[in-house]
Coordinates of C-alpha atoms and ligand atoms in Angstrom, one line a residue:
X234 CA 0.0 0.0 0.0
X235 CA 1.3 3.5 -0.9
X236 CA 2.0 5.5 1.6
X237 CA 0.3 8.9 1.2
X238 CA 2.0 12.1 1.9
X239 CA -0.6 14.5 1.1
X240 CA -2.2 13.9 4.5
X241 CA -0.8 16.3 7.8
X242 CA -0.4 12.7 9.1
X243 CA 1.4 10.5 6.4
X244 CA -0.3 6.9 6.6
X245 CA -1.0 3.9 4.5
X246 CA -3.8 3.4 6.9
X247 CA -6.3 6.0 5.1
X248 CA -6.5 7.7 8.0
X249 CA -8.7 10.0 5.9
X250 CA -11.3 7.6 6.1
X251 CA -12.0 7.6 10.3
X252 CA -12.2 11.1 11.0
X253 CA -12.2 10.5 14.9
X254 CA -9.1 8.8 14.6
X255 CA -7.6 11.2 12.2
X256 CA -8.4 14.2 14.2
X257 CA -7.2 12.1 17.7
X258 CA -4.0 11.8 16.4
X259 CA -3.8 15.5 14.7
X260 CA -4.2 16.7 18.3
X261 CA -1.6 14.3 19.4
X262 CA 1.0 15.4 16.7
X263 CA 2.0 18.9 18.2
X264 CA 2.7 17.9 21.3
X265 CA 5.0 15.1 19.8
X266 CA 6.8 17.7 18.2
X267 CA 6.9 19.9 21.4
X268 CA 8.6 16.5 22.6
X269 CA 11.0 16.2 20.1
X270 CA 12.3 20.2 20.3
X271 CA 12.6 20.1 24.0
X272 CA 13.7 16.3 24.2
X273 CA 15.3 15.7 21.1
X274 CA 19.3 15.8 19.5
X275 CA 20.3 19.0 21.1
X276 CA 21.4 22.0 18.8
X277 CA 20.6 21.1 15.4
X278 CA 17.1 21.5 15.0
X279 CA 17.6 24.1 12.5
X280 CA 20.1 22.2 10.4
X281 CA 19.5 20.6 7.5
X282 CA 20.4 16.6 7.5
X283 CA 20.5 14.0 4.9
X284 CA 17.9 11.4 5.9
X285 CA 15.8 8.5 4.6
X286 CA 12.2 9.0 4.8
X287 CA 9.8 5.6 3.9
X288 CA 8.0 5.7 0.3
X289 CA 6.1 2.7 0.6
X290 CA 6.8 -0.5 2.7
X291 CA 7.9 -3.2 0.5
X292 CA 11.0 -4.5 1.5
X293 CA 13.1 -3.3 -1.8
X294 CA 13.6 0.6 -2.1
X295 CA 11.2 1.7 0.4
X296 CA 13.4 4.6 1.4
X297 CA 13.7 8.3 -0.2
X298 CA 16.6 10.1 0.7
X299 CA 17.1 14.3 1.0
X300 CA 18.2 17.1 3.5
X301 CA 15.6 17.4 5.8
X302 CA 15.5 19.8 8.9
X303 CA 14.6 17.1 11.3
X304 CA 11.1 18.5 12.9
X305 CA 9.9 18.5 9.2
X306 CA 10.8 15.3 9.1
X307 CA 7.5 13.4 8.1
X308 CA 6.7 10.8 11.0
X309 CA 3.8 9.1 10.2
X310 CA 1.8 5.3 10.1
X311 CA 3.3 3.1 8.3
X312 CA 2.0 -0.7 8.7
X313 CA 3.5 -3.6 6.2
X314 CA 0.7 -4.8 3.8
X315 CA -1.5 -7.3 5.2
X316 CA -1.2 -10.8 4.5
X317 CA -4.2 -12.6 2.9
X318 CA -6.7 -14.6 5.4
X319 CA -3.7 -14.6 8.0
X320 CA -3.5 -17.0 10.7
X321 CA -2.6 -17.1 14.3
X322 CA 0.7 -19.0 14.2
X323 CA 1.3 -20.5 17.6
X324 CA -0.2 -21.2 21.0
X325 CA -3.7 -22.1 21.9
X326 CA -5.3 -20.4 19.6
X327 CA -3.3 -22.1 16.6
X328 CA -4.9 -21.8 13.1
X329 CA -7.6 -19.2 13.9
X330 CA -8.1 -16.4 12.2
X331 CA -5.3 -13.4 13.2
X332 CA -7.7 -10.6 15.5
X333 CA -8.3 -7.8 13.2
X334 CA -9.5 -5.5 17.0
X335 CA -8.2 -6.5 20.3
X336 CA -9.9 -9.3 21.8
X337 CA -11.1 -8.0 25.4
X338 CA -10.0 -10.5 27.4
X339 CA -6.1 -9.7 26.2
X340 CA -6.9 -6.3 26.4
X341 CA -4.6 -5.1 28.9
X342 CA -1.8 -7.3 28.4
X343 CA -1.4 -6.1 25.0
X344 CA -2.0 -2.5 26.1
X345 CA 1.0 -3.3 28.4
X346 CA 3.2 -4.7 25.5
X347 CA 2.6 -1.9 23.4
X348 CA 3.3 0.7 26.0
X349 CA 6.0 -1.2 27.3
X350 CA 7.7 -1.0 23.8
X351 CA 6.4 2.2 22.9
X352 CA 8.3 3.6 25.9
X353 CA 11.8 2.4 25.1
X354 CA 11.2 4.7 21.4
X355 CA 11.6 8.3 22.5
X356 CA 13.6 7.1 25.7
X357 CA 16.3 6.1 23.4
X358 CA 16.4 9.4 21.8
X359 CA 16.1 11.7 25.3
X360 CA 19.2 9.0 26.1
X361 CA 21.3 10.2 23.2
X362 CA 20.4 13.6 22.9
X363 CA 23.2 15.1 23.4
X364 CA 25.9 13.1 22.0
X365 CA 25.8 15.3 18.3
X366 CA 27.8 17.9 20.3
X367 CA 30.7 14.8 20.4
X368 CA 30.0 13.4 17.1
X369 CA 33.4 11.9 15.5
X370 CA 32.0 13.0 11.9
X371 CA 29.4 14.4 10.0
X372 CA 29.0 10.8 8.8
X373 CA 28.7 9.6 11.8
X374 CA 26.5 12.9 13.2
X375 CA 23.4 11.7 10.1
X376 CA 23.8 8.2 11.5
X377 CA 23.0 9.5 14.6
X378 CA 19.9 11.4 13.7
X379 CA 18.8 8.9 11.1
X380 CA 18.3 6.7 14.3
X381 CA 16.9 9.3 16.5
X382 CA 14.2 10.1 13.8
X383 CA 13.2 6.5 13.3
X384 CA 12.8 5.9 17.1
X385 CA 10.7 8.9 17.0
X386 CA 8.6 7.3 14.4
X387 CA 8.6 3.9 16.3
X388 CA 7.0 6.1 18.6
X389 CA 4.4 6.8 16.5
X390 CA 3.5 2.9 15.4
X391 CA 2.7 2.4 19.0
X392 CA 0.6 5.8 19.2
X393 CA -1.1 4.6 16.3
X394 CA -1.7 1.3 18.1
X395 CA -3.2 2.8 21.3
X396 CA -5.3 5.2 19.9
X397 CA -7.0 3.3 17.0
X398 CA -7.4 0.5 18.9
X399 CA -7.7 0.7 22.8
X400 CA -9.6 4.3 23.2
X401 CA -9.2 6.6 25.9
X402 CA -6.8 4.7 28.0
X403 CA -5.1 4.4 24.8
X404 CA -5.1 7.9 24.2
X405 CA -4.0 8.6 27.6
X406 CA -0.8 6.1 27.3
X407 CA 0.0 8.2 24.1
X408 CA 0.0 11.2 26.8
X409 CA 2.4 9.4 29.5
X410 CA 4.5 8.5 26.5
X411 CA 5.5 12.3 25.8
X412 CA 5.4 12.5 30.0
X413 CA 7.8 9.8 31.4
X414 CA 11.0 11.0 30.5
X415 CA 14.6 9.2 30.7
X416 CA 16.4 9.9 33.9
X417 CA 13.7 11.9 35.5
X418 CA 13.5 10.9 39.1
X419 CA 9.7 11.7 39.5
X420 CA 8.3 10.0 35.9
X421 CA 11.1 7.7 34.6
X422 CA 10.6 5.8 31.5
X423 CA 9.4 1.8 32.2
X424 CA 12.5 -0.1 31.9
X425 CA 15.6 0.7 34.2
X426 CA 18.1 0.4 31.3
X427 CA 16.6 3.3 29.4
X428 CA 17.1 5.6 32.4
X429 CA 21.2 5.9 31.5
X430 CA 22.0 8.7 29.3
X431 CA 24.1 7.5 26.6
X432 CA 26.9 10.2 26.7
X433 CA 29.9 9.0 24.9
X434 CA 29.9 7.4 21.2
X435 CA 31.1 4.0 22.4
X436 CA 28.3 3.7 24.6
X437 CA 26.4 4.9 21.4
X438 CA 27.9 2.0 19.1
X439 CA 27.2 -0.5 21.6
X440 CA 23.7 0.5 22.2
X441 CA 22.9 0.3 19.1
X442 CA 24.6 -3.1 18.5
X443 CA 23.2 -4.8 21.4
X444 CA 20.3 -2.9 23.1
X445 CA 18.6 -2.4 19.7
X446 CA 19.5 -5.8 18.4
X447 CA 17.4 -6.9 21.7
X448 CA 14.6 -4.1 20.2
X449 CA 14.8 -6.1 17.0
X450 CA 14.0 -9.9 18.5
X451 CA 11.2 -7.9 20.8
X452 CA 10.1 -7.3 17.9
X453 CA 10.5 -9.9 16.1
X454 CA 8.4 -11.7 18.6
X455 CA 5.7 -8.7 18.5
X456 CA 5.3 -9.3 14.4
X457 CA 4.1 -13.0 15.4
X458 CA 1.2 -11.5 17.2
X459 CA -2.3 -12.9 16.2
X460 CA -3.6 -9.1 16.5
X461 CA -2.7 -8.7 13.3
X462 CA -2.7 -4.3 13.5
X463 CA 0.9 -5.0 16.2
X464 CA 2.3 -7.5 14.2
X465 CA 2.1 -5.4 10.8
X466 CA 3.4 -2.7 12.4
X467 CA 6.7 -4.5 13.8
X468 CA 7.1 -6.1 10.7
X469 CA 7.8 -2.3 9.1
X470 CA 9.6 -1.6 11.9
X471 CA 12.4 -4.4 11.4
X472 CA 13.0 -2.9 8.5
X473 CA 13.6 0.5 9.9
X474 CA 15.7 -1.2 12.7
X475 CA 18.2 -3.2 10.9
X476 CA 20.0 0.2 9.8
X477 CA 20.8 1.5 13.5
X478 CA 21.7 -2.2 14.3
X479 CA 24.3 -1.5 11.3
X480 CA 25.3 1.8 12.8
X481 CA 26.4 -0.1 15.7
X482 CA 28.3 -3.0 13.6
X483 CA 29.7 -0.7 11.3
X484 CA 30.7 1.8 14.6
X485 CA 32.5 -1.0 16.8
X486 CA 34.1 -1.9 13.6
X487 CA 36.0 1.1 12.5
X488 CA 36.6 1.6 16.1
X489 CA 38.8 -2.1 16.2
X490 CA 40.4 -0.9 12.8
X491 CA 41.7 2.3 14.2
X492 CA 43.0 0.3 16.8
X493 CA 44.7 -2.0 14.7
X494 CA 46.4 0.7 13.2
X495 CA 47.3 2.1 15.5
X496 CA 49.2 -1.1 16.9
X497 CA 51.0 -1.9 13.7
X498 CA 52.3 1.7 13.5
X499 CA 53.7 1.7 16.6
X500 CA 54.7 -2.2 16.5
X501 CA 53.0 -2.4 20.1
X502 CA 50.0 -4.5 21.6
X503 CA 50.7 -2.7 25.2
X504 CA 46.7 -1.1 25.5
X505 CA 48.6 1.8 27.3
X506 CA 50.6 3.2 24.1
X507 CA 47.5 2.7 22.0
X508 CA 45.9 4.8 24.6
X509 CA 48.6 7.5 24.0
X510 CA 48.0 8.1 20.5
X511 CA 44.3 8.6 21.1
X512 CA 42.6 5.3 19.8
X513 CA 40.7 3.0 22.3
X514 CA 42.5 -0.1 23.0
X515 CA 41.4 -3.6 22.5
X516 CA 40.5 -4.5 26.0
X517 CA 38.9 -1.4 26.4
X518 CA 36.3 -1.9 23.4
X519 CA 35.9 -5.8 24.9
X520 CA 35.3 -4.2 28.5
X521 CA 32.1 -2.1 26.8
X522 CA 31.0 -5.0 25.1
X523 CA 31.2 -7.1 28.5
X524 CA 29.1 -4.1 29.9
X525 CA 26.5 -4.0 27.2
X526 CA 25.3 -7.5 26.4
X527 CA 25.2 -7.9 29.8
X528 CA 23.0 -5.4 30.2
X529 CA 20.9 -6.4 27.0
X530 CA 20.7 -10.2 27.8
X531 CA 18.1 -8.7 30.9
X532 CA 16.1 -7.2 29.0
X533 CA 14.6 -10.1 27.5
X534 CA 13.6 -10.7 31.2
X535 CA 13.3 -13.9 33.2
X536 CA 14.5 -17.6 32.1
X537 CA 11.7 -19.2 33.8
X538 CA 8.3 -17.1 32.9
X539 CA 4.5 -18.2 33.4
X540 CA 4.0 -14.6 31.9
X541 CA 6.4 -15.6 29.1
X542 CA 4.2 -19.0 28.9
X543 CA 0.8 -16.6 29.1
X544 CA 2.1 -14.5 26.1
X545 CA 2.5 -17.9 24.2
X546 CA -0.4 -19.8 25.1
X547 CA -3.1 -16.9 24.2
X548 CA -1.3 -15.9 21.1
X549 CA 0.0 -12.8 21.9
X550 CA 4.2 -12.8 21.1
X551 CA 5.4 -16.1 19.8
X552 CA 9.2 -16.8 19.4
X553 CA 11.2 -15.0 17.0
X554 CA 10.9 -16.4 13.1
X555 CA 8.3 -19.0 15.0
X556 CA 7.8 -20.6 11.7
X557 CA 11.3 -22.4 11.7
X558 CA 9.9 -24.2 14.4
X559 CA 7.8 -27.6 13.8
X560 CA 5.4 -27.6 16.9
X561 CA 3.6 -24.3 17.4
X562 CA 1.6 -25.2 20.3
X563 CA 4.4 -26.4 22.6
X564 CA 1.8 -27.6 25.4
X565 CA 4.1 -30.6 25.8
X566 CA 8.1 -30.9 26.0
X567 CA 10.9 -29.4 28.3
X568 CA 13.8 -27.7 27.0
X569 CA 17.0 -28.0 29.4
X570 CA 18.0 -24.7 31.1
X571 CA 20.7 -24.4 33.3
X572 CA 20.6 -22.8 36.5
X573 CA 23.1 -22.6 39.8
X574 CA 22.8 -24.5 42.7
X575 CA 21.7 -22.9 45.8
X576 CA 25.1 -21.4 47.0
X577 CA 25.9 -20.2 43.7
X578 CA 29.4 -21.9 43.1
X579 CA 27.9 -24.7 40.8
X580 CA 25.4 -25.1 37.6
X581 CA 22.9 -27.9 37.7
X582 CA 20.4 -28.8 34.7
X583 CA 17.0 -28.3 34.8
X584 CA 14.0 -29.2 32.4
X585 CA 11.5 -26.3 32.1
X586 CA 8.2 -26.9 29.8
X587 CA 8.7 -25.4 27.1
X588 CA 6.2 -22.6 26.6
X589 CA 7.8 -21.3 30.6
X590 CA 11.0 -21.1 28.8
X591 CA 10.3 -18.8 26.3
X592 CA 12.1 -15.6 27.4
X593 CA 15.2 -18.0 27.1
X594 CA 14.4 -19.7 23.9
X595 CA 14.7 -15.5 22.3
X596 CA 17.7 -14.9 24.7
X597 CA 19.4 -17.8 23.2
X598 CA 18.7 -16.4 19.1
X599 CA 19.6 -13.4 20.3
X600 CA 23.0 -14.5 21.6
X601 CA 23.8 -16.3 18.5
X602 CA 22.9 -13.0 16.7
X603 CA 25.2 -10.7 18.8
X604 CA 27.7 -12.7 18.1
X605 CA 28.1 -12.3 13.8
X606 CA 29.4 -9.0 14.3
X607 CA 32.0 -10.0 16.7
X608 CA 33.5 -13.1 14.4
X609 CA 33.4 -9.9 11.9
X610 CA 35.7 -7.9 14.2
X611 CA 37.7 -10.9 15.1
X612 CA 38.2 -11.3 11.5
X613 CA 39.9 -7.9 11.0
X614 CA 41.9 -8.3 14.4
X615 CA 43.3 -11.7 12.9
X616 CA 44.2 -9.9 9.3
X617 CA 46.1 -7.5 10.5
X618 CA 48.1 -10.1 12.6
X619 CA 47.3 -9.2 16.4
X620 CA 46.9 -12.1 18.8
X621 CA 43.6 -10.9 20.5
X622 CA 40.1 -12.7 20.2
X623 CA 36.7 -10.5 21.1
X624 CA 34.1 -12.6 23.3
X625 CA 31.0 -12.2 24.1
X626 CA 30.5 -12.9 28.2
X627 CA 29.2 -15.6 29.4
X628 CA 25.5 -15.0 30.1
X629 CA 25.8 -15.9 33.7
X630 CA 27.8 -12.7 34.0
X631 CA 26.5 -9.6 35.5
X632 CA 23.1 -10.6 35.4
X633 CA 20.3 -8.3 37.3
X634 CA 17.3 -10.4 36.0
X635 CA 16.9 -14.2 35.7
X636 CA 18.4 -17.2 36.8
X637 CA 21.7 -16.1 37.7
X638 CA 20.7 -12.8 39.2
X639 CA 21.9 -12.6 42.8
X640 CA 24.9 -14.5 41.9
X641 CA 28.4 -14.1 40.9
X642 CA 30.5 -15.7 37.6
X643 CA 33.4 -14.4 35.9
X644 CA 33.3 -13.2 32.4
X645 CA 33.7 -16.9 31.5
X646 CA 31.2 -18.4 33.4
X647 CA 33.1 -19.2 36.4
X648 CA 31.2 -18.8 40.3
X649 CA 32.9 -17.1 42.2
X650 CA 32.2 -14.9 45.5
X651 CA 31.0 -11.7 45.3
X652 CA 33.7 -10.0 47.4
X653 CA 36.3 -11.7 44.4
X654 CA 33.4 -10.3 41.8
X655 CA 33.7 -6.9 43.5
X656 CA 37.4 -6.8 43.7
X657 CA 37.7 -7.8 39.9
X658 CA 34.5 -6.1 38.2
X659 CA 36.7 -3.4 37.3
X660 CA 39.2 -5.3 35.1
X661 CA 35.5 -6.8 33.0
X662 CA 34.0 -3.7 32.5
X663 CA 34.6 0.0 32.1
X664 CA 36.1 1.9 35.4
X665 CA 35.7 5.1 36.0
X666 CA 39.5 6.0 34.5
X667 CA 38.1 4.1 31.6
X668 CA 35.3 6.2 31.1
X669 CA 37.1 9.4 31.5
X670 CA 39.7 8.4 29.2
X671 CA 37.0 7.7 26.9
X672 CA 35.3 11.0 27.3
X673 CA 38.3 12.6 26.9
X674 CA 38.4 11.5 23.6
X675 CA 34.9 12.8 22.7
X676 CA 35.7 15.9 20.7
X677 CA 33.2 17.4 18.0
X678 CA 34.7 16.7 14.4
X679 CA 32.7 18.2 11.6
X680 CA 34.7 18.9 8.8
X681 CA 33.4 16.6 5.6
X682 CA 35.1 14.1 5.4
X683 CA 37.0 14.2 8.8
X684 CA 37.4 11.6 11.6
X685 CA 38.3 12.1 15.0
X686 CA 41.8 9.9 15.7
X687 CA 39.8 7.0 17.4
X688 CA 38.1 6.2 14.5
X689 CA 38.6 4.8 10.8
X690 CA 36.4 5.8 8.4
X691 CA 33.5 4.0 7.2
X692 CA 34.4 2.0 4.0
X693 CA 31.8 3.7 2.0
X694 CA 29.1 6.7 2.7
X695 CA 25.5 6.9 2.7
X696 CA 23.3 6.0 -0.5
X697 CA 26.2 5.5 -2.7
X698 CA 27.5 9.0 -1.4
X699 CA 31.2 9.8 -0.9
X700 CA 32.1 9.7 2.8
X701 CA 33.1 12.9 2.7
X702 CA 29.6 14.4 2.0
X703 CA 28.3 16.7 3.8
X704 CA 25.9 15.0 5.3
X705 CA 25.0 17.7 8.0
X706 CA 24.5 21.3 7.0
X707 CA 26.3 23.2 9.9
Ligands
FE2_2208 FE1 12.9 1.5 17.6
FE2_2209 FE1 16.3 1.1 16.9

């Protein structure tokens, strides 16, 4: 379906055709963009930056590119076509039609899914809003704001959601979206992790390498739904995602390349004289990554869930790509978890039914998928002849949610106590010396064509542009 751009609100919903709706959401739309002025990237609002905006939603050249001043950029509704006589693909409700309205007695828990991943959109943007004033390039600076705009129009997919489909509470959870804001003490955003401002480009890179790559299975999950209107939606929105999952690839990448120059220049692997001629050294960039998909691996929330099993049953989020699987229903069957023993300084089995195990079952996709990018990386470290090997932590590590929460493993997987965790958590993950070396490094570059020194250059630009383009208008 086209998406029409004639419309204040542009939509491939015909929002023309329910005026309610259409004048809901109208009244809605300023006080997004209030949002976005107040909360958004921070001193470029007036700037004009070269950005994709969606054409239609096929999966092959949906995307227009052009310098846009990013509050004009055009935010709107944009749902993947529906699929013919659609089917609900798992659970309990196997084989019935897909809900085309919200069945009432799943009201509320799919109100709370929406809002729940509605909420991480524009927290992700309040978290990076300043980081343009540090940007390493004007490359880099459009990458930046490409995601920020797409978040904001994430946003907007779950606003659609709530108000065309759950009335005035849905209306009033489009509200409280604009409200709770990251890091504010009195109305936080839902989920803990997206309460951290994101204030250096490393963190930046890794967020969008793990944390949205967890945002990509969430959704993933989301675009199995049997309410059809939340799984179109996700299903646009993977397409949308995959580029800031790229940003972060691409980012972690050229930062392991400058590093690697770095160390064949000066003939040295000592982390301290790659540190001295302003790259970020190899343990460093494994120490963020330790922090990071730690963090991420929580988000997908407990290993044993009857809430996880609920979501199942009733047909509400199945597993990621659920059709590789054979049985959909899943009443039956145990899948073998691992948890420690009741001192925390050994790992026994255990068989969990299968649908209670579900929340693992995405984890574990997810942890295969995290780690592509770092056999990439590894691949560069081993071609330019350095004896270092990134690795993802052990999932037992770090871990605030789940299973292993409340206990304490090494990096490898090892128990050990948590005075030895304390004593050694600073050698795993960033210290504070770290992280000021780090910021010290985070110096505004905007000259086309022009990286800061603890970065490579991306091997090619945007849309078959040079990467010297200037991408940002300053
Ligand atoms: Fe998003
Ligand atoms: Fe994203």
């Amino acid at each position: 379906m086209a998406i029409d751009y004639s419309e204040l609100i542009p939509n491939n919903v015909n929002l023309s055709e329910d005026r309610v709706l259409q004048r809901a959401l109208e009244k809605w739309q300023p006080h997004f963009l209030d949002w976005w002025k107040e909360m958004g990237p921070e001193g470029f609002q007036t700037k004009d930056v070269y950005l994709r905006t969606a054409t239609s939603v096929d999966a092959k050249g949906w995307a227009t590119y052009g310098m846009v001043k990013m509050p004009d950029y055009r935010w709107g509704i944009f749902l993947a076509d529906p699929v013919a006589d659609r089917k609900i693909g798992f659970g309990d409700e196997f084989g019935k039609p897909a809900w085309q309205q919200v069945p009432g007695e799943h009201r509320s828990t799919l109100r709370r899914l929406i809002v729940t991943q509605g909420d991480t959109e524009p927290a992700s943007v309040e978290q990076q809003r300043l980081l343009g004033l540090s940007c390493p390039s004007l490359y880099d600076l459009r990458n930046l704001f490409q995601v920020n705009v797409e978040e904001g129009r994430h946003l907007w997919a779950m606003v659609y959601l709530l108000h065309a489909y759950f009335g005035r509470d849905g209306r009033e959870e489009a509200e409280e979206l604009l409200a709770r804001h990251s890091g504010d003490v009195n109305k936080p955003r839902i989920l803990s992790t997206f309460n951290e401002p994101i204030d250096d480009w490393m963190s930046f890179y890794c967020f969008t390498y793990f944390t949205d790559r967890d945002g990509k299975f969430q959704l993933k999950m989301l675009a199995e739904s049997g309410f059809d209107p939340l799984a179109r939606t996700c299903r646009f929105m993977l397409t949308e995602e995959a580029h800031h999952m790229f940003v972060g690839e691409t980012g972690l990448g050229r930062v392991v390349k400058r590093a690697l120059e770095v160390m064949n220049e000066l003939k040295t692997d000592d982390p301290a004289a790659v540190r001295s001629a302003g790259a970020i050294d190899l343990p460093l960039v494994q120490k963020y990554i330790n922090f990071w998909f730690s963090s991420a691996l929580d988000l997908f929330g407990a290993d044993i869930s009857t809430n996880a099993a609920g979501y199942f049953a009733n047909g509400l989020k199945g597993r990621p790509d659920e059709e590789q699987y054979q049985d959909h229903i899943c009443r039956e069957g145990t899948m073998r978890l691992e948890e420690p023993t009741e001192d925390g300084m050994a790992i026994t089995p255990i068989d969990v039914p299968i649908r209670n195990a579900m929340n693992a079952i995405a984890r574990q996709g997810y942890i295969k998928d995290c780690d592509i990018g770092v056999q990439r990386w590894n691949r560069l470290i081993r071609k330019a002849g350095i004896d270092f090997e990134i690795k993802l932590p052990s999932e037992r590590f770090r871990r605030t949610v789940g299973t292993w929460a409340g206990f304490h493993f090494t990096p490898e997987g090892q128990p050990i106590t948590a005075v030895e965790f304390e004593k050694r958590l600073s050698g795993w993950i960033p210290s504070s010396a770290d992280r000021a070396y780090v910021r010290s490094l985070m110096k505004q570059v905007t000259a086309p064509g022009k990286m800061a020194g603890w970065i490579a250059p991306p091997d090619r630009g945007i849309n078959n542009l040079a990467v010297d383009y200037e991408y940002v208008r300053l």
